[in-house]
PDB file of C-alpha atoms in Angstrom:
ATOM      1  CA  UNK A   1      87.531 100.440  95.514  1.00  0.00           C
ATOM      2  CA  UNK A   2      89.702  97.607  96.648  1.00  0.00           C
ATOM      3  CA  UNK A   3      92.319  97.640  99.351  1.00  0.00           C
ATOM      4  CA  UNK A   4      94.118  94.971 101.299  1.00  0.00           C
ATOM      5  CA  UNK A   5      91.942  95.599 104.364  1.00  0.00           C
ATOM      6  CA  UNK A   6      88.669  95.798 102.439  1.00  0.00           C
ATOM      7  CA  UNK A   7      86.208  93.150 103.630  1.00  0.00           C
ATOM      8  CA  UNK A   8      83.064  94.823 102.292  1.00  0.00           C
ATOM      9  CA  UNK A   9      81.824  94.134  98.776  1.00  0.00           C
ATOM     10  CA  UNK A  10      81.282  97.661  97.434  1.00  0.00           C
ATOM     11  CA  UNK A  11      78.912  96.350  94.739  1.00  0.00           C
ATOM     12  CA  UNK A  12      76.531  95.237  97.484  1.00  0.00           C
ATOM     13  CA  UNK A  13      77.235  98.243  99.691  1.00  0.00           C
ATOM     14  CA  UNK A  14      76.586 100.772  96.951  1.00  0.00           C
ATOM     15  CA  UNK A  15      77.871 104.295  97.164  1.00  0.00           C
ATOM     16  CA  UNK A  16      76.884 107.275  99.269  1.00  0.00           C
ATOM     17  CA  UNK A  17      74.429 109.851  98.000  1.00  0.00           C
ATOM     18  CA  UNK A  18      75.719 112.748  95.963  1.00  0.00           C
ATOM     19  CA  UNK A  19      76.251 116.078  97.693  1.00  0.00           C
ATOM     20  CA  UNK A  20      74.536 118.955  95.885  1.00  0.00           C
ATOM     21  CA  UNK A  21      76.354 121.792  97.640  1.00  0.00           C
ATOM     22  CA  UNK A  22      73.461 122.910  99.836  1.00  0.00           C
ATOM     23  CA  UNK A  23      74.823 124.031 103.189  1.00  0.00           C
ATOM     24  CA  UNK A  24      71.874 122.572 105.095  1.00  0.00           C
ATOM     25  CA  UNK A  25      72.625 119.107 103.614  1.00  0.00           C
ATOM     26  CA  UNK A  26      76.348 119.067 104.458  1.00  0.00           C
ATOM     27  CA  UNK A  27      76.240 117.572 107.960  1.00  0.00           C
ATOM     28  CA  UNK A  28      74.054 114.640 106.910  1.00  0.00           C
ATOM     29  CA  UNK A  29      76.015 114.011 103.717  1.00  0.00           C
ATOM     30  CA  UNK A  30      79.358 114.164 105.550  1.00  0.00           C
ATOM     31  CA  UNK A  31      78.088 111.737 108.184  1.00  0.00           C
ATOM     32  CA  UNK A  32      76.919 109.269 105.526  1.00  0.00           C
ATOM     33  CA  UNK A  33      80.105 109.615 103.492  1.00  0.00           C
ATOM     34  CA  UNK A  34      82.378 109.089 106.511  1.00  0.00           C
ATOM     35  CA  UNK A  35      80.414 106.003 107.549  1.00  0.00           C
ATOM     36  CA  UNK A  36      80.541 104.608 104.013  1.00  0.00           C
ATOM     37  CA  UNK A  37      84.262 105.213 103.633  1.00  0.00           C
ATOM     38  CA  UNK A  38      84.856 103.641 107.050  1.00  0.00           C
ATOM     39  CA  UNK A  39      83.320 100.431 105.732  1.00  0.00           C
ATOM     40  CA  UNK A  40      85.342 100.593 102.528  1.00  0.00           C
ATOM     41  CA  UNK A  41      88.729 101.501 104.032  1.00  0.00           C
ATOM     42  CA  UNK A  42      89.111 102.688 107.606  1.00  0.00           C
ATOM     43  CA  UNK A  43      92.416 104.438 106.885  1.00  0.00           C
ATOM     44  CA  UNK A  44      90.554 107.063 104.819  1.00  0.00           C
ATOM     45  CA  UNK A  45      87.989 107.567 107.558  1.00  0.00           C
ATOM     46  CA  UNK A  46      90.598 108.049 110.268  1.00  0.00           C
ATOM     47  CA  UNK A  47      92.394 110.766 108.298  1.00  0.00           C
ATOM     48  CA  UNK A  48      89.226 112.559 107.165  1.00  0.00           C
ATOM     49  CA  UNK A  49      87.716 112.493 110.651  1.00  0.00           C
ATOM     50  CA  UNK A  50      90.708 114.349 112.094  1.00  0.00           C
ATOM     51  CA  UNK A  51      91.252 116.795 109.226  1.00  0.00           C
ATOM     52  CA  UNK A  52      90.027 120.317 109.914  1.00  0.00           C
ATOM     53  CA  UNK A  53      89.477 123.286 107.625  1.00  0.00           C
ATOM     54  CA  UNK A  54      92.740 124.822 108.818  1.00  0.00           C
ATOM     55  CA  UNK A  55      94.827 121.641 108.766  1.00  0.00           C
ATOM     56  CA  UNK A  56      98.106 121.625 106.906  1.00  0.00           C
ATOM     57  CA  UNK A  57      97.887 119.129 104.057  1.00  0.00           C
ATOM     58  CA  UNK A  58     101.026 117.804 102.372  1.00  0.00           C
ATOM     59  CA  UNK A  59     101.649 118.389  98.695  1.00  0.00           C
ATOM     60  CA  UNK A  60     101.431 115.306  96.476  1.00  0.00           C
ATOM     61  CA  UNK A  61     105.163 115.577  95.762  1.00  0.00           C
ATOM     62  CA  UNK A  62     105.854 115.149  99.494  1.00  0.00           C
ATOM     63  CA  UNK A  63     103.993 111.834  99.688  1.00  0.00           C
ATOM     64  CA  UNK A  64     105.206 108.297  99.098  1.00  0.00           C
ATOM     65  CA  UNK A  65     103.564 106.151  96.430  1.00  0.00           C
ATOM     66  CA  UNK A  66     100.800 104.563  98.555  1.00  0.00           C
ATOM     67  CA  UNK A  67      99.564 107.766 100.260  1.00  0.00           C
ATOM     68  CA  UNK A  68      99.696 109.539  96.887  1.00  0.00           C
ATOM     69  CA  UNK A  69      97.537 106.805  95.338  1.00  0.00           C
ATOM     70  CA  UNK A  70      95.059 106.999  98.255  1.00  0.00           C
ATOM     71  CA  UNK A  71      94.901 110.764  97.815  1.00  0.00           C
ATOM     72  CA  UNK A  72      94.071 110.438  94.113  1.00  0.00           C
ATOM     73  CA  UNK A  73      91.340 107.883  94.850  1.00  0.00           C
ATOM     74  CA  UNK A  74      89.834 110.218  97.439  1.00  0.00           C
ATOM     75  CA  UNK A  75      89.914 113.095  94.946  1.00  0.00           C
ATOM     76  CA  UNK A  76      88.151 110.946  92.354  1.00  0.00           C
ATOM     77  CA  UNK A  77      85.510 109.851  94.859  1.00  0.00           C
ATOM     78  CA  UNK A  78      84.785 113.420  95.900  1.00  0.00           C
ATOM     79  CA  UNK A  79      84.688 114.650  92.317  1.00  0.00           C
ATOM     80  CA  UNK A  80      82.112 111.947  91.466  1.00  0.00           C
ATOM     81  CA  UNK A  81      79.970 112.472  94.566  1.00  0.00           C
ATOM     82  CA  UNK A  82      79.915 116.266  94.620  1.00  0.00           C
ATOM     83  CA  UNK A  83      77.624 118.185  92.287  1.00  0.00           C
ATOM     84  CA  UNK A  84      76.393 121.738  91.961  1.00  0.00           C
ATOM     85  CA  UNK A  85      78.259 124.329  93.986  1.00  0.00           C
ATOM     86  CA  UNK A  86      80.247 121.752  95.941  1.00  0.00           C
ATOM     87  CA  UNK A  87      82.194 120.515  92.924  1.00  0.00           C
ATOM     88  CA  UNK A  88      83.375 124.069  92.263  1.00  0.00           C
ATOM     89  CA  UNK A  89      85.423 123.855  95.485  1.00  0.00           C
ATOM     90  CA  UNK A  90      87.118 120.662  94.289  1.00  0.00           C
ATOM     91  CA  UNK A  91      87.948 121.636  90.706  1.00  0.00           C
ATOM     92  CA  UNK A  92      90.697 124.164  91.580  1.00  0.00           C
ATOM     93  CA  UNK A  93      92.623 121.616  93.680  1.00  0.00           C
ATOM     94  CA  UNK A  94      95.887 120.785  91.953  1.00  0.00           C
ATOM     95  CA  UNK A  95      97.440 117.328  91.468  1.00  0.00           C
ATOM     96  CA  UNK A  96      94.209 115.499  92.367  1.00  0.00           C
ATOM     97  CA  UNK A  97      95.069 115.968  96.040  1.00  0.00           C
ATOM     98  CA  UNK A  98      92.068 114.396  97.797  1.00  0.00           C
ATOM     99  CA  UNK A  99      92.955 115.737 101.224  1.00  0.00           C
ATOM    100  CA  UNK A 100      93.100 119.276  99.852  1.00  0.00           C
ATOM    101  CA  UNK A 101      89.749 118.705  98.143  1.00  0.00           C
ATOM    102  CA  UNK A 102      88.253 117.520 101.454  1.00  0.00           C
ATOM    103  CA  UNK A 103      89.778 120.512 103.232  1.00  0.00           C
ATOM    104  CA  UNK A 104      88.281 122.826 100.576  1.00  0.00           C
ATOM    105  CA  UNK A 105      84.848 121.366 101.320  1.00  0.00           C
ATOM    106  CA  UNK A 106      85.412 121.815 105.049  1.00  0.00           C
ATOM    107  CA  UNK A 107      86.418 125.443 104.528  1.00  0.00           C
ATOM    108  CA  UNK A 108      83.189 126.115 102.690  1.00  0.00           C
ATOM    109  CA  UNK A 109      80.737 124.037 104.709  1.00  0.00           C
ATOM    110  CA  UNK A 110      82.373 124.171 108.160  1.00  0.00           C
ATOM    111  CA  UNK A 111      84.028 127.575 108.284  1.00  0.00           C
ATOM    112  CA  UNK A 112      86.036 128.398 111.357  1.00  0.00           C
ATOM    113  CA  UNK A 113      85.224 131.048 113.890  1.00  0.00           C
ATOM    114  CA  UNK A 114      86.372 134.649 113.647  1.00  0.00           C
ATOM    115  CA  UNK A 115      89.073 133.818 116.201  1.00  0.00           C
ATOM    116  CA  UNK A 116      90.390 131.107 113.855  1.00  0.00           C
ATOM    117  CA  UNK A 117      90.599 133.610 111.020  1.00  0.00           C
ATOM    118  CA  UNK A 118      92.395 136.142 113.210  1.00  0.00           C
ATOM    119  CA  UNK A 119      94.887 133.446 114.199  1.00  0.00           C
ATOM    120  CA  UNK A 120      95.462 132.568 110.539  1.00  0.00           C
ATOM    121  CA  UNK A 121      96.025 136.200 109.697  1.00  0.00           C
ATOM    122  CA  UNK A 122      98.466 136.588 112.603  1.00  0.00           C
ATOM    123  CA  UNK A 123     100.427 133.556 111.383  1.00  0.00           C
ATOM    124  CA  UNK A 124     100.638 135.017 107.884  1.00  0.00           C
ATOM    125  CA  UNK A 125     101.803 138.397 109.171  1.00  0.00           C
ATOM    126  CA  UNK A 126     104.460 136.906 111.463  1.00  0.00           C
ATOM    127  CA  UNK A 127     105.833 133.902 109.593  1.00  0.00           C
ATOM    128  CA  UNK A 128     108.488 131.676 111.082  1.00  0.00           C
ATOM    129  CA  UNK A 129     110.845 130.113 108.598  1.00  0.00           C
ATOM    130  CA  UNK A 130     112.819 127.933 110.989  1.00  0.00           C
ATOM    131  CA  UNK A 131     116.433 126.989 110.521  1.00  0.00           C
ATOM    132  CA  UNK A 132     118.416 128.126 107.493  1.00  0.00           C
ATOM    133  CA  UNK A 133     118.287 124.643 105.915  1.00  0.00           C
ATOM    134  CA  UNK A 134     114.456 124.629 105.973  1.00  0.00           C
ATOM    135  CA  UNK A 135     113.984 128.249 104.903  1.00  0.00           C
ATOM    136  CA  UNK A 136     113.149 127.571 101.235  1.00  0.00           C
ATOM    137  CA  UNK A 137     110.591 124.872 102.056  1.00  0.00           C
ATOM    138  CA  UNK A 138     108.887 127.035 104.676  1.00  0.00           C
ATOM    139  CA  UNK A 139     108.920 130.066 102.366  1.00  0.00           C
ATOM    140  CA  UNK A 140     107.131 128.090  99.645  1.00  0.00           C
ATOM    141  CA  UNK A 141     104.540 126.862 102.181  1.00  0.00           C
ATOM    142  CA  UNK A 142     104.018 130.403 103.483  1.00  0.00           C
ATOM    143  CA  UNK A 143     103.509 131.707  99.929  1.00  0.00           C
ATOM    144  CA  UNK A 144     100.966 128.940  99.281  1.00  0.00           C
ATOM    145  CA  UNK A 145      99.139 129.888 102.497  1.00  0.00           C
ATOM    146  CA  UNK A 146      99.038 133.500 101.301  1.00  0.00           C
ATOM    147  CA  UNK A 147      97.358 132.404  98.076  1.00  0.00           C
ATOM    148  CA  UNK A 148      94.718 130.434  99.993  1.00  0.00           C
TER     149      UNK A 148
END
């Protein structure tokens, strides 16, 4: 992985361990992965550190060229590092959207509280579509949330 801000030789650094999908291993694997990716490219780390299981993640079509490329690299990294049950949460992600793949892992290995789920359900039952000019976009997002 090579980026403009990369000062670490990844051949020397190596790569993080693979994640086998065991829930009891998640916290340690996530910690190691986030530290590794921070050394490789801090911009990935900053985004992943703030992303939560219920975060809204943009579609690939909504991203400019550079963020789209970063997203695909992240997807590829996760698909190579995850094995067993964990990779099954990444495979269904469309368009090689790395942030959605990360969010899928968070949903499985760091599920929210019951209150979070009730809030999600409330949002789905009482959608807000905004102004008339943004109705179609918000409707598509709401339908995608229903599918999730």
